[in-house]
Amino acid sequence: MTRAAAGPAIDQALTELRDFLGDRVTASGAARQHHSHGESSHKAGLPDLVCFPHNTGEVSRIVEISARHRLPMVPFGAGTSLEGGVNALHGGISIDMRQMNRVLRVSVEDMDATVEAGISRSQLVKALENTGLTFFIDPGADATIGGMASTRASGTTAVKYGTMRDNVLGLTVVLADGRVIHTGTRARKSSAGYDLTRLFVGAEGTLGVITEVTLRLHALPEALAVAVCAFASIEGAVRTVIEVVQLGVGPARIEFMDDRLVEAVNRYSKLDLAVQPTLLFEFHGLSQASVEETARLAERLAAEHGGLGFHWETTAAGRERLWQARHDVYYAARSLRPGCECLTTDVCVPISRLADCMVETRADLDGVSFPATIVGHVGDGNFHVQCLLAPEQEEEAEAFSDRLVKRAHSMGGTCTGEHGVGFGKIRYLEAEHGEALEVMRAIKRVLDPENRMNPGKVLDF
Amino acid sequence: MTRAAAGPAIDQALTELRDFLGDRVTASGAARQHHSHGESSHKAGLPDLVCFPHNTGEVSRIVEISARHRLPMVPFGAGTSLEGGVNALHGGISIDMRQMNRVLRVSVEDMDATVEAGISRSQLVKALENTGLTFFIDPGADATIGGMASTRASGTTAVKYGTMRDNVLGLTVVLADGRVIHTGTRARKSSAGYDLTRLFVGAEGTLGVITEVTLRLHALPEALAVAVCAFASIEGAVRTVIEVVQLGVGPARIEFMDDRLVEAVNRYSKLDLAVQPTLLFEFHGLSQASVEETARLAERLAAEHGGLGFHWETTAAGRERLWQARHDVYYAARSLRPGCECLTTDVCVPISRLADCMVETRADLDGVSFPATIVGHVGDGNFHVQCLLAPEQEEEAEAFSDRLVKRAHSMGGTCTGEHGVGFGKIRYLEAEHGEALEVMRAIKRVLDPENRMNPGKVLDF
């Protein structure tokens, strides 16, 4: 139905929602505005209503009501999406999950926890203090766990600890008609039927609303080492990464920054790193001795590939400062051009092609009119170009992004390593998946026949 | 259609298949018999025809022909299924994948390989010799990679290297109508749409026929250590496992054998292990020093929990002999009762409940009339009971299995950790998945509307 025709349905839904949500449902302009977009400059989409449920039962009722009135629904977490995943393109109901932020259960013995989907990564990490365990997946932004599951997020530690795909053991999901299902079990593995957990992880709310997540946790490392190393070339840095990963007892993080980003980071985070292609390493281990053994091997490999010397961060404060700087690269890059729009790309390629892909991309950037920096989770073959744009440069940046994705596809890679499709990358999926895209569409149709779950995202119809 | 009504369709299909497969399609009694069952004593199911394709194109043609004639299809690998997964319950065409056993590509830099689905685990491991890499997933039987992907197999090394869920990067799949799709990319991670790879992994051929698999490989460890340790009690052994896993730099394998199995293994493999609940450990690492550091910690933890002393296997021959013995436990157990039938259970529970589950199960076994042994991938919370049966004890064993699965479910576990559902465990899925089972059925209906892909497996209709 059109937006105008939806008017009476929205009024009716609001009345029904008010009945059990009270002032936790709103049609206020400010709330609708806030829930119309994420952190990117993709076209905003105003929801008609915003709800703040407290539990799965309430989400189920919200979904059931919106189904009855045939309204679209969009789950909303921390609003840190970079691909417009939370924008209510067709109006309807934005379901803000942030008041569902409880830790429901932690098991130290099983190294797992069940949380409500609206808890943020930092809230979870804080709740795990003193358990000896933590949750390592860190996409940079302080996203919600539900949002991270929905985009199959990863970040700096995926090279050792995997992505949300690997760290979600089970889910509670509200389906398009309001039914509630539980996927997975608390067992570490199972062969009992189709892997619905992995189907909803990465579905960006288009197949259902994730309300609870059971997560794998990891032991806090007994010992760690952090180092930074500048390189003469991008190739040397990537070659080092490949060989370090092949050691088998890999580092917990290997992050790349290009020279322009290092310059920005030095300024933004008050560091004095050499302005060169640079790798940041973090090693986790059982003892200082074993960590240092791995780290020394990495140092030797770096030296063989044009590394200009490891700088060890030996103090907790120094390590903290370095990773905080890495954490802040998005803002550091933006500070190169205050007030700019930022388009962030997200290709991921087989690591054997990573140097080619980054070098060709750097050369491509020499021919564009906007400044850009490169940061990479290079252990995974994933890197981001931050394009810093004046409004009139957006089209040029989109063309650059198209070339970059084409380059990644030609190397066996993907258009998005961790940010998700939202509606910013729908146009790349045909080339990436071919006929398999029809299977995704078939699944979408059978689970959401009226296309009301986050419509306009992931797949086009 | 009924079997009798299918007669003319089968004749017609045979003619069409003969056209491009020549003598690689057969209706011979011996071939049909061989393809009617796996390694378990589940009711056999004779296929009408058996095909031996050489490539994905041929599989696609076979599927297209069988679709046109509305015949069921069953993919067949090494025939090592323990749940009747390969039995042609409704006749039709058995697609024997074993002649599709080529390694199509190995990338040492990317640590991945693409193989045809019919290659066996041992063929793959042999092909990887001299690359410095290997494929660690080992379900015991020398299954095919396609079969392992289809059952989401794992085995002794899952505690460190994960299951097939974690180690399959992409697939080529022939759908029910003969269309060929490629899932995943060669990039290590992706957020580009629904995770079809994980949907087909574990689907046991009910959604399509897997013809090619891209696999994650692992570096051969620079150093390893193997030890065996007897315990005063099951609880002590499991408590040790929990604490060793919590170290974070866990072992590559931790396997459990109960006292009765140790006795059988001693006899079958000519060892002289103490007849006690026993753990086998293997540690992988970058150097002998770091491996020994981990192993010594495990030794100390074992001592705190009633471990009767680590016995180190310091020679390659000794290690080989020990793991070969572990590999052969299925046959060792069967040798306790020559000529018996064997029912093998496969529950997996949260590790915090593993000791309870094993102790209660051991007590349960004290009241049955058949001998039984317990072996466990205890780092994952997964264990198998091998029930050694005379024909008249099968019903009693099924009742025992029902109790065991109920026990596992009540502890948050699953009816099958790694063997798959086949048709032996369909009856447990309702209790395990509840409403989520309807979502699985909906997916099956949309991808295989006529229920011709391995019908009668995983889901009932």
JSON list of C-alpha atoms in Angstrom, two decimals, chain A residues 107-111 151-155 158-159 163 165-166 168-169 175 179-183 185-196 198-204 206-207 216 219 239 242 245-249 285-287 289-290 293-294 297 348-353 377 379-380 382 411-421 429 432-433 435-436 438-444 446-447 458-459, chain B residues 107-111 151-155 158-159 163 165-166 168 175 179-196 198-204 206-207 216 219 239 242 245-249 285-287 289-290 293-294 297 348-353 377 379-380 382 411-421 429 432-433 435-436 438-440 442-444 446-447 458-459:
[
{"chain": "A", "resi": 107, "resn": "SER", "atom": "CA", "xyz": [28.11, -19.61, 31.95]},
{"chain": "A", "resi": 108, "resn": "VAL", "atom": "CA", "xyz": [31.81, -19.51, 32.71]},
{"chain": "A", "resi": 109, "resn": "GLU", "atom": "CA", "xyz": [32.10, -23.28, 32.32]},
{"chain": "A", "resi": 110, "resn": "ASP", "atom": "CA", "xyz": [30.44, -23.27, 28.92]},
{"chain": "A", "resi": 111, "resn": "MET", "atom": "CA", "xyz": [32.08, -19.99, 27.93]},
{"chain": "A", "resi": 151, "resn": "THR", "atom": "CA", "xyz": [25.02, -7.69, 9.67]},
{"chain": "A", "resi": 152, "resn": "ARG", "atom": "CA", "xyz": [27.36, -10.61, 10.33]},
{"chain": "A", "resi": 153, "resn": "ALA", "atom": "CA", "xyz": [29.78, -8.05, 11.79]},
{"chain": "A", "resi": 154, "resn": "SER", "atom": "CA", "xyz": [33.39, -8.70, 12.64]},
{"chain": "A", "resi": 155, "resn": "GLY", "atom": "CA", "xyz": [36.20, -6.16, 13.06]},
{"chain": "A", "resi": 158, "resn": "ALA", "atom": "CA", "xyz": [38.17, -11.75, 13.37]},
{"chain": "A", "resi": 159, "resn": "VAL", "atom": "CA", "xyz": [41.53, -13.10, 12.22]},
{"chain": "A", "resi": 163, "resn": "THR", "atom": "CA", "xyz": [33.01, -13.14, 12.93]},
{"chain": "A", "resi": 165, "resn": "ARG", "atom": "CA", "xyz": [28.84, -16.06, 12.05]},
{"chain": "A", "resi": 166, "resn": "ASP", "atom": "CA", "xyz": [31.22, -18.07, 14.18]},
{"chain": "A", "resi": 168, "resn": "VAL", "atom": "CA", "xyz": [26.51, -16.83, 17.62]},
{"chain": "A", "resi": 169, "resn": "LEU", "atom": "CA", "xyz": [25.38, -20.18, 19.00]},
{"chain": "A", "resi": 175, "resn": "LEU", "atom": "CA", "xyz": [9.02, -14.10, 12.48]},
{"chain": "A", "resi": 179, "resn": "ARG", "atom": "CA", "xyz": [5.63, -16.33, 15.85]},
{"chain": "A", "resi": 180, "resn": "VAL", "atom": "CA", "xyz": [8.67, -16.76, 18.10]},
{"chain": "A", "resi": 181, "resn": "ILE", "atom": "CA", "xyz": [11.32, -19.36, 17.30]},
{"chain": "A", "resi": 182, "resn": "HIS", "atom": "CA", "xyz": [14.50, -20.44, 19.00]},
{"chain": "A", "resi": 183, "resn": "THR", "atom": "CA", "xyz": [17.39, -21.53, 16.79]},
{"chain": "A", "resi": 185, "resn": "THR", "atom": "CA", "xyz": [21.02, -25.19, 21.13]},
{"chain": "A", "resi": 186, "resn": "ARG", "atom": "CA", "xyz": [23.49, -24.47, 23.88]},
{"chain": "A", "resi": 187, "resn": "ALA", "atom": "CA", "xyz": [25.60, -27.41, 22.70]},
{"chain": "A", "resi": 188, "resn": "ARG", "atom": "CA", "xyz": [28.79, -26.32, 20.94]},
{"chain": "A", "resi": 189, "resn": "LYS", "atom": "CA", "xyz": [27.87, -28.15, 17.76]},
{"chain": "A", "resi": 190, "resn": "SER", "atom": "CA", "xyz": [24.86, -29.90, 16.27]},
{"chain": "A", "resi": 191, "resn": "SER", "atom": "CA", "xyz": [23.90, -31.71, 13.07]},
{"chain": "A", "resi": 192, "resn": "ALA", "atom": "CA", "xyz": [20.20, -31.64, 13.83]},
{"chain": "A", "resi": 193, "resn": "GLY", "atom": "CA", "xyz": [18.63, -30.03, 10.78]},
{"chain": "A", "resi": 194, "resn": "TYR", "atom": "CA", "xyz": [19.08, -26.82, 8.84]},
{"chain": "A", "resi": 195, "resn": "ASP", "atom": "CA", "xyz": [21.32, -24.12, 10.29]},
{"chain": "A", "resi": 196, "resn": "LEU", "atom": "CA", "xyz": [18.69, -21.47, 10.93]},
{"chain": "A", "resi": 198, "resn": "ARG", "atom": "CA", "xyz": [23.38, -18.83, 10.33]},
{"chain": "A", "resi": 199, "resn": "LEU", "atom": "CA", "xyz": [20.39, -17.97, 8.13]},
{"chain": "A", "resi": 200, "resn": "PHE", "atom": "CA", "xyz": [19.24, -15.15, 10.42]},
{"chain": "A", "resi": 201, "resn": "VAL", "atom": "CA", "xyz": [22.81, -13.99, 11.14]},
{"chain": "A", "resi": 202, "resn": "GLY", "atom": "CA", "xyz": [23.51, -11.58, 8.30]},
{"chain": "A", "resi": 203, "resn": "ALA", "atom": "CA", "xyz": [19.88, -11.35, 7.13]},
{"chain": "A", "resi": 204, "resn": "GLU", "atom": "CA", "xyz": [19.72, -7.72, 8.34]},
{"chain": "A", "resi": 206, "resn": "THR", "atom": "CA", "xyz": [14.70, -9.03, 6.46]},
{"chain": "A", "resi": 207, "resn": "LEU", "atom": "CA", "xyz": [13.64, -12.51, 7.64]},
{"chain": "A", "resi": 216, "resn": "ARG", "atom": "CA", "xyz": [30.33, -17.84, 22.43]},
{"chain": "A", "resi": 219, "resn": "ALA", "atom": "CA", "xyz": [39.03, -16.52, 27.72]},
{"chain": "A", "resi": 239, "resn": "ARG", "atom": "CA", "xyz": [53.29, -10.28, 2.36]},
{"chain": "A", "resi": 242, "resn": "ILE", "atom": "CA", "xyz": [50.21, -13.70, 4.77]},
{"chain": "A", "resi": 245, "resn": "VAL", "atom": "CA", "xyz": [48.80, -15.97, 9.36]},
{"chain": "A", "resi": 246, "resn": "GLN", "atom": "CA", "xyz": [50.40, -19.11, 7.93]},
{"chain": "A", "resi": 247, "resn": "LEU", "atom": "CA", "xyz": [52.26, -19.65, 11.17]},
{"chain": "A", "resi": 248, "resn": "GLY", "atom": "CA", "xyz": [49.02, -21.15, 12.40]},
{"chain": "A", "resi": 249, "resn": "VAL", "atom": "CA", "xyz": [49.27, -19.60, 15.85]},
{"chain": "A", "resi": 285, "resn": "GLY", "atom": "CA", "xyz": [48.81, -16.24, 24.56]},
{"chain": "A", "resi": 286, "resn": "LEU", "atom": "CA", "xyz": [49.12, -18.35, 27.62]},
{"chain": "A", "resi": 287, "resn": "SER", "atom": "CA", "xyz": [52.33, -16.78, 28.90]},
{"chain": "A", "resi": 289, "resn": "ALA", "atom": "CA", "xyz": [57.16, -16.37, 26.81]},
{"chain": "A", "resi": 290, "resn": "SER", "atom": "CA", "xyz": [54.86, -17.95, 24.24]},
{"chain": "A", "resi": 293, "resn": "GLU", "atom": "CA", "xyz": [57.98, -16.27, 20.68]},
{"chain": "A", "resi": 294, "resn": "THR", "atom": "CA", "xyz": [55.17, -15.66, 18.18]},
{"chain": "A", "resi": 297, "resn": "LEU", "atom": "CA", "xyz": [58.72, -14.59, 14.50]},
{"chain": "A", "resi": 348, "resn": "CYS", "atom": "CA", "xyz": [37.14, -8.41, 1.09]},
{"chain": "A", "resi": 349, "resn": "VAL", "atom": "CA", "xyz": [39.33, -10.55, -1.19]},
{"chain": "A", "resi": 350, "resn": "PRO", "atom": "CA", "xyz": [41.39, -13.73, -0.89]},
{"chain": "A", "resi": 351, "resn": "ILE", "atom": "CA", "xyz": [44.52, -12.66, 0.94]},
{"chain": "A", "resi": 352, "resn": "SER", "atom": "CA", "xyz": [46.68, -13.76, -2.01]},
{"chain": "A", "resi": 353, "resn": "ARG", "atom": "CA", "xyz": [45.11, -10.92, -4.01]},
{"chain": "A", "resi": 377, "resn": "HIS", "atom": "CA", "xyz": [41.54, -5.95, 8.67]},
{"chain": "A", "resi": 379, "resn": "GLY", "atom": "CA", "xyz": [44.43, -10.79, 8.17]},
{"chain": "A", "resi": 380, "resn": "ASP", "atom": "CA", "xyz": [40.99, -11.43, 6.66]},
{"chain": "A", "resi": 382, "resn": "ASN", "atom": "CA", "xyz": [39.18, -6.99, 4.20]},
{"chain": "A", "resi": 411, "resn": "MET", "atom": "CA", "xyz": [39.70, -11.47, -7.64]},
{"chain": "A", "resi": 412, "resn": "GLY", "atom": "CA", "xyz": [37.16, -13.88, -6.10]},
{"chain": "A", "resi": 413, "resn": "GLY", "atom": "CA", "xyz": [36.12, -11.46, -3.37]},
{"chain": "A", "resi": 414, "resn": "THR", "atom": "CA", "xyz": [32.96, -9.91, -1.96]},
{"chain": "A", "resi": 415, "resn": "CYS", "atom": "CA", "xyz": [31.44, -6.43, -2.05]},
{"chain": "A", "resi": 416, "resn": "THR", "atom": "CA", "xyz": [31.05, -6.39, 1.71]},
{"chain": "A", "resi": 417, "resn": "GLY", "atom": "CA", "xyz": [33.20, -8.13, 4.28]},
{"chain": "A", "resi": 418, "resn": "GLU", "atom": "CA", "xyz": [31.37, -6.96, 7.38]},
{"chain": "A", "resi": 419, "resn": "HIS", "atom": "CA", "xyz": [29.14, -3.91, 6.93]},
{"chain": "A", "resi": 420, "resn": "GLY", "atom": "CA", "xyz": [26.24, -5.68, 5.27]},
{"chain": "A", "resi": 421, "resn": "VAL", "atom": "CA", "xyz": [24.22, -4.86, 2.20]},
{"chain": "A", "resi": 429, "resn": "LEU", "atom": "CA", "xyz": [24.66, -8.85, -5.45]},
{"chain": "A", "resi": 432, "resn": "GLU", "atom": "CA", "xyz": [28.43, -11.62, -6.79]},
{"chain": "A", "resi": 433, "resn": "HIS", "atom": "CA", "xyz": [25.87, -14.41, -6.43]},
{"chain": "A", "resi": 435, "resn": "GLU", "atom": "CA", "xyz": [21.70, -17.69, -9.76]},
{"chain": "A", "resi": 436, "resn": "ALA", "atom": "CA", "xyz": [22.17, -18.13, -6.00]},
{"chain": "A", "resi": 438, "resn": "GLU", "atom": "CA", "xyz": [17.24, -16.46, -6.73]},
{"chain": "A", "resi": 439, "resn": "VAL", "atom": "CA", "xyz": [17.55, -18.91, -3.85]},
{"chain": "A", "resi": 440, "resn": "MET", "atom": "CA", "xyz": [17.89, -16.00, -1.41]},
{"chain": "A", "resi": 441, "resn": "ARG", "atom": "CA", "xyz": [14.80, -14.39, -2.94]},
{"chain": "A", "resi": 442, "resn": "ALA", "atom": "CA", "xyz": [12.87, -17.67, -2.64]},
{"chain": "A", "resi": 443, "resn": "ILE", "atom": "CA", "xyz": [13.75, -17.90, 1.05]},
{"chain": "A", "resi": 444, "resn": "LYS", "atom": "CA", "xyz": [12.76, -14.27, 1.61]},
{"chain": "A", "resi": 446, "resn": "VAL", "atom": "CA", "xyz": [8.55, -17.89, 1.91]},
{"chain": "A", "resi": 447, "resn": "LEU", "atom": "CA", "xyz": [9.48, -16.33, 5.27]},
{"chain": "A", "resi": 458, "resn": "VAL", "atom": "CA", "xyz": [19.55, -6.89, 1.04]},
{"chain": "A", "resi": 459, "resn": "LEU", "atom": "CA", "xyz": [17.41, -8.06, -1.88]},
{"chain": "B", "resi": 107, "resn": "SER", "atom": "CA", "xyz": [46.13, -21.95, -2.55]},
{"chain": "B", "resi": 108, "resn": "VAL", "atom": "CA", "xyz": [48.86, -22.04, 0.04]},
{"chain": "B", "resi": 109, "resn": "GLU", "atom": "CA", "xyz": [48.70, -18.27, 0.50]},
{"chain": "B", "resi": 110, "resn": "ASP", "atom": "CA", "xyz": [44.96, -18.29, 1.07]},
{"chain": "B", "resi": 111, "resn": "MET", "atom": "CA", "xyz": [45.11, -21.55, 2.99]},
{"chain": "B", "resi": 151, "resn": "THR", "atom": "CA", "xyz": [26.11, -33.92, 7.67]},
{"chain": "B", "resi": 152, "resn": "ARG", "atom": "CA", "xyz": [28.01, -30.99, 9.21]},
{"chain": "B", "resi": 153, "resn": "ALA", "atom": "CA", "xyz": [30.58, -33.53, 10.37]},
{"chain": "B", "resi": 154, "resn": "SER", "atom": "CA", "xyz": [33.36, -32.87, 12.84]},
{"chain": "B", "resi": 155, "resn": "GLY", "atom": "CA", "xyz": [35.30, -35.40, 14.92]},
{"chain": "B", "resi": 158, "resn": "ALA", "atom": "CA", "xyz": [36.66, -29.79, 16.35]},
{"chain": "B", "resi": 159, "resn": "VAL", "atom": "CA", "xyz": [37.65, -28.44, 19.76]},
{"chain": "B", "resi": 163, "resn": "THR", "atom": "CA", "xyz": [33.34, -28.42, 12.36]},
{"chain": "B", "resi": 165, "resn": "ARG", "atom": "CA", "xyz": [30.23, -25.53, 9.44]},
{"chain": "B", "resi": 166, "resn": "ASP", "atom": "CA", "xyz": [33.33, -23.50, 10.16]},
{"chain": "B", "resi": 168, "resn": "VAL", "atom": "CA", "xyz": [33.46, -24.76, 4.34]},
{"chain": "B", "resi": 175, "resn": "LEU", "atom": "CA", "xyz": [19.25, -27.55, -7.05]},
{"chain": "B", "resi": 179, "resn": "ARG", "atom": "CA", "xyz": [20.06, -25.32, -11.77]},
{"chain": "B", "resi": 180, "resn": "VAL", "atom": "CA", "xyz": [23.65, -24.89, -10.56]},
{"chain": "B", "resi": 181, "resn": "ILE", "atom": "CA", "xyz": [24.50, -22.29, -7.94]},
{"chain": "B", "resi": 182, "resn": "HIS", "atom": "CA", "xyz": [27.72, -21.19, -6.29]},
{"chain": "B", "resi": 183, "resn": "THR", "atom": "CA", "xyz": [27.54, -20.09, -2.67]},
{"chain": "B", "resi": 184, "resn": "GLY", "atom": "CA", "xyz": [30.05, -18.02, -0.76]},
{"chain": "B", "resi": 185, "resn": "THR", "atom": "CA", "xyz": [33.16, -16.42, -2.20]},
{"chain": "B", "resi": 186, "resn": "ARG", "atom": "CA", "xyz": [36.83, -17.13, -1.72]},
{"chain": "B", "resi": 187, "resn": "ALA", "atom": "CA", "xyz": [37.07, -14.19, 0.65]},
{"chain": "B", "resi": 188, "resn": "ARG", "atom": "CA", "xyz": [37.45, -15.25, 4.28]},
{"chain": "B", "resi": 189, "resn": "LYS", "atom": "CA", "xyz": [34.32, -13.43, 5.32]},
{"chain": "B", "resi": 190, "resn": "SER", "atom": "CA", "xyz": [31.36, -11.70, 3.73]},
{"chain": "B", "resi": 191, "resn": "SER", "atom": "CA", "xyz": [28.18, -9.90, 4.76]},
{"chain": "B", "resi": 192, "resn": "ALA", "atom": "CA", "xyz": [26.68, -9.98, 1.28]},
{"chain": "B", "resi": 193, "resn": "GLY", "atom": "CA", "xyz": [23.28, -11.59, 1.75]},
{"chain": "B", "resi": 194, "resn": "TYR", "atom": "CA", "xyz": [21.97, -14.81, 3.24]},
{"chain": "B", "resi": 195, "resn": "ASP", "atom": "CA", "xyz": [24.44, -17.50, 4.25]},
{"chain": "B", "resi": 196, "resn": "LEU", "atom": "CA", "xyz": [23.48, -20.17, 1.73]},
{"chain": "B", "resi": 198, "resn": "ARG", "atom": "CA", "xyz": [25.69, -22.78, 5.90]},
{"chain": "B", "resi": 199, "resn": "LEU", "atom": "CA", "xyz": [22.17, -23.65, 4.73]},
{"chain": "B", "resi": 200, "resn": "PHE", "atom": "CA", "xyz": [23.40, -26.48, 2.50]},
{"chain": "B", "resi": 201, "resn": "VAL", "atom": "CA", "xyz": [26.04, -27.61, 5.01]},
{"chain": "B", "resi": 202, "resn": "GLY", "atom": "CA", "xyz": [24.12, -30.02, 7.22]},
{"chain": "B", "resi": 203, "resn": "ALA", "atom": "CA", "xyz": [21.09, -30.28, 4.91]},
{"chain": "B", "resi": 204, "resn": "GLU", "atom": "CA", "xyz": [22.01, -33.90, 4.09]},
{"chain": "B", "resi": 206, "resn": "THR", "atom": "CA", "xyz": [17.59, -32.62, 1.06]},
{"chain": "B", "resi": 207, "resn": "LEU", "atom": "CA", "xyz": [17.93, -29.16, -0.50]},
{"chain": "B", "resi": 216, "resn": "ARG", "atom": "CA", "xyz": [39.59, -23.73, 4.73]},
{"chain": "B", "resi": 219, "resn": "ALA", "atom": "CA", "xyz": [48.92, -25.02, 8.83]},
{"chain": "B", "resi": 239, "resn": "ARG", "atom": "CA", "xyz": [36.30, -31.26, 35.04]},
{"chain": "B", "resi": 242, "resn": "ILE", "atom": "CA", "xyz": [36.49, -27.84, 31.12]},
{"chain": "B", "resi": 245, "resn": "VAL", "atom": "CA", "xyz": [39.45, -25.56, 27.35]},
{"chain": "B", "resi": 246, "resn": "GLN", "atom": "CA", "xyz": [39.16, -22.43, 29.48]},
{"chain": "B", "resi": 247, "resn": "LEU", "atom": "CA", "xyz": [42.90, -21.86, 29.16]},
{"chain": "B", "resi": 248, "resn": "GLY", "atom": "CA", "xyz": [42.02, -20.38, 25.80]},
{"chain": "B", "resi": 249, "resn": "VAL", "atom": "CA", "xyz": [45.02, -21.92, 24.03]},
{"chain": "B", "resi": 285, "resn": "GLY", "atom": "CA", "xyz": [51.93, -25.26, 18.65]},
{"chain": "B", "resi": 286, "resn": "LEU", "atom": "CA", "xyz": [54.61, -23.13, 17.16]},
{"chain": "B", "resi": 287, "resn": "SER", "atom": "CA", "xyz": [57.48, -24.70, 19.07]},
{"chain": "B", "resi": 289, "resn": "ALA", "atom": "CA", "xyz": [58.52, -25.11, 24.21]},
{"chain": "B", "resi": 290, "resn": "SER", "atom": "CA", "xyz": [55.10, -23.53, 23.79]},
{"chain": "B", "resi": 293, "resn": "GLU", "atom": "CA", "xyz": [53.98, -25.21, 28.38]},
{"chain": "B", "resi": 294, "resn": "THR", "atom": "CA", "xyz": [50.32, -25.84, 27.51]},
{"chain": "B", "resi": 297, "resn": "LEU", "atom": "CA", "xyz": [49.34, -26.89, 32.53]},
{"chain": "B", "resi": 348, "resn": "CYS", "atom": "CA", "xyz": [26.03, -33.17, 22.51]},
{"chain": "B", "resi": 349, "resn": "VAL", "atom": "CA", "xyz": [25.40, -31.04, 25.61]},
{"chain": "B", "resi": 350, "resn": "PRO", "atom": "CA", "xyz": [26.81, -27.86, 27.12]},
{"chain": "B", "resi": 351, "resn": "ILE", "atom": "CA", "xyz": [30.10, -28.90, 28.64]},
{"chain": "B", "resi": 352, "resn": "SER", "atom": "CA", "xyz": [28.92, -27.80, 32.11]},
{"chain": "B", "resi": 353, "resn": "ARG", "atom": "CA", "xyz": [26.39, -30.64, 31.96]},
{"chain": "B", "resi": 377, "resn": "HIS", "atom": "CA", "xyz": [34.75, -35.60, 21.81]},
{"chain": "B", "resi": 379, "resn": "GLY", "atom": "CA", "xyz": [35.98, -30.74, 24.44]},
{"chain": "B", "resi": 380, "resn": "ASP", "atom": "CA", "xyz": [32.78, -30.13, 22.49]},
{"chain": "B", "resi": 382, "resn": "ASN", "atom": "CA", "xyz": [29.75, -34.58, 22.41]},
{"chain": "B", "resi": 411, "resn": "MET", "atom": "CA", "xyz": [20.31, -30.13, 29.62]},
{"chain": "B", "resi": 412, "resn": "GLY", "atom": "CA", "xyz": [20.11, -27.74, 26.66]},
{"chain": "B", "resi": 413, "resn": "GLY", "atom": "CA", "xyz": [21.77, -30.14, 24.22]},
{"chain": "B", "resi": 414, "resn": "THR", "atom": "CA", "xyz": [21.11, -31.68, 20.85]},
{"chain": "B", "resi": 415, "resn": "CYS", "atom": "CA", "xyz": [20.17, -35.18, 19.65]},
{"chain": "B", "resi": 416, "resn": "THR", "atom": "CA", "xyz": [23.06, -35.21, 17.17]},
{"chain": "B", "resi": 417, "resn": "GLY", "atom": "CA", "xyz": [26.39, -33.46, 17.45]},
{"chain": "B", "resi": 418, "resn": "GLU", "atom": "CA", "xyz": [27.88, -34.63, 14.18]},
{"chain": "B", "resi": 419, "resn": "HIS", "atom": "CA", "xyz": [26.24, -37.69, 12.62]},
{"chain": "B", "resi": 420, "resn": "GLY", "atom": "CA", "xyz": [23.21, -35.93, 11.19]},
{"chain": "B", "resi": 421, "resn": "VAL", "atom": "CA", "xyz": [19.54, -36.75, 11.31]},
{"chain": "B", "resi": 429, "resn": "LEU", "atom": "CA", "xyz": [13.52, -32.79, 16.03]},
{"chain": "B", "resi": 432, "resn": "GLU", "atom": "CA", "xyz": [14.58, -30.00, 19.88]},
{"chain": "B", "resi": 433, "resn": "HIS", "atom": "CA", "xyz": [13.39, -27.21, 17.58]},
{"chain": "B", "resi": 435, "resn": "GLU", "atom": "CA", "xyz": [8.24, -23.97, 16.06]},
{"chain": "B", "resi": 436, "resn": "ALA", "atom": "CA", "xyz": [11.61, -23.51, 14.28]},
{"chain": "B", "resi": 438, "resn": "GLU", "atom": "CA", "xyz": [8.19, -25.21, 10.67]},
{"chain": "B", "resi": 439, "resn": "VAL", "atom": "CA", "xyz": [10.72, -22.74, 9.27]},
{"chain": "B", "resi": 440, "resn": "MET", "atom": "CA", "xyz": [12.93, -25.64, 8.16]},
{"chain": "B", "resi": 442, "resn": "ALA", "atom": "CA", "xyz": [9.04, -24.01, 4.74]},
{"chain": "B", "resi": 443, "resn": "ILE", "atom": "CA", "xyz": [12.57, -23.76, 3.34]},
{"chain": "B", "resi": 444, "resn": "LYS", "atom": "CA", "xyz": [12.47, -27.38, 2.22]},
{"chain": "B", "resi": 446, "resn": "VAL", "atom": "CA", "xyz": [10.29, -23.79, -1.40]},
{"chain": "B", "resi": 447, "resn": "LEU", "atom": "CA", "xyz": [13.58, -25.34, -2.58]},
{"chain": "B", "resi": 458, "resn": "VAL", "atom": "CA", "xyz": [15.93, -34.74, 8.13]},
{"chain": "B", "resi": 459, "resn": "LEU", "atom": "CA", "xyz": [12.30, -33.59, 8.05]}
]
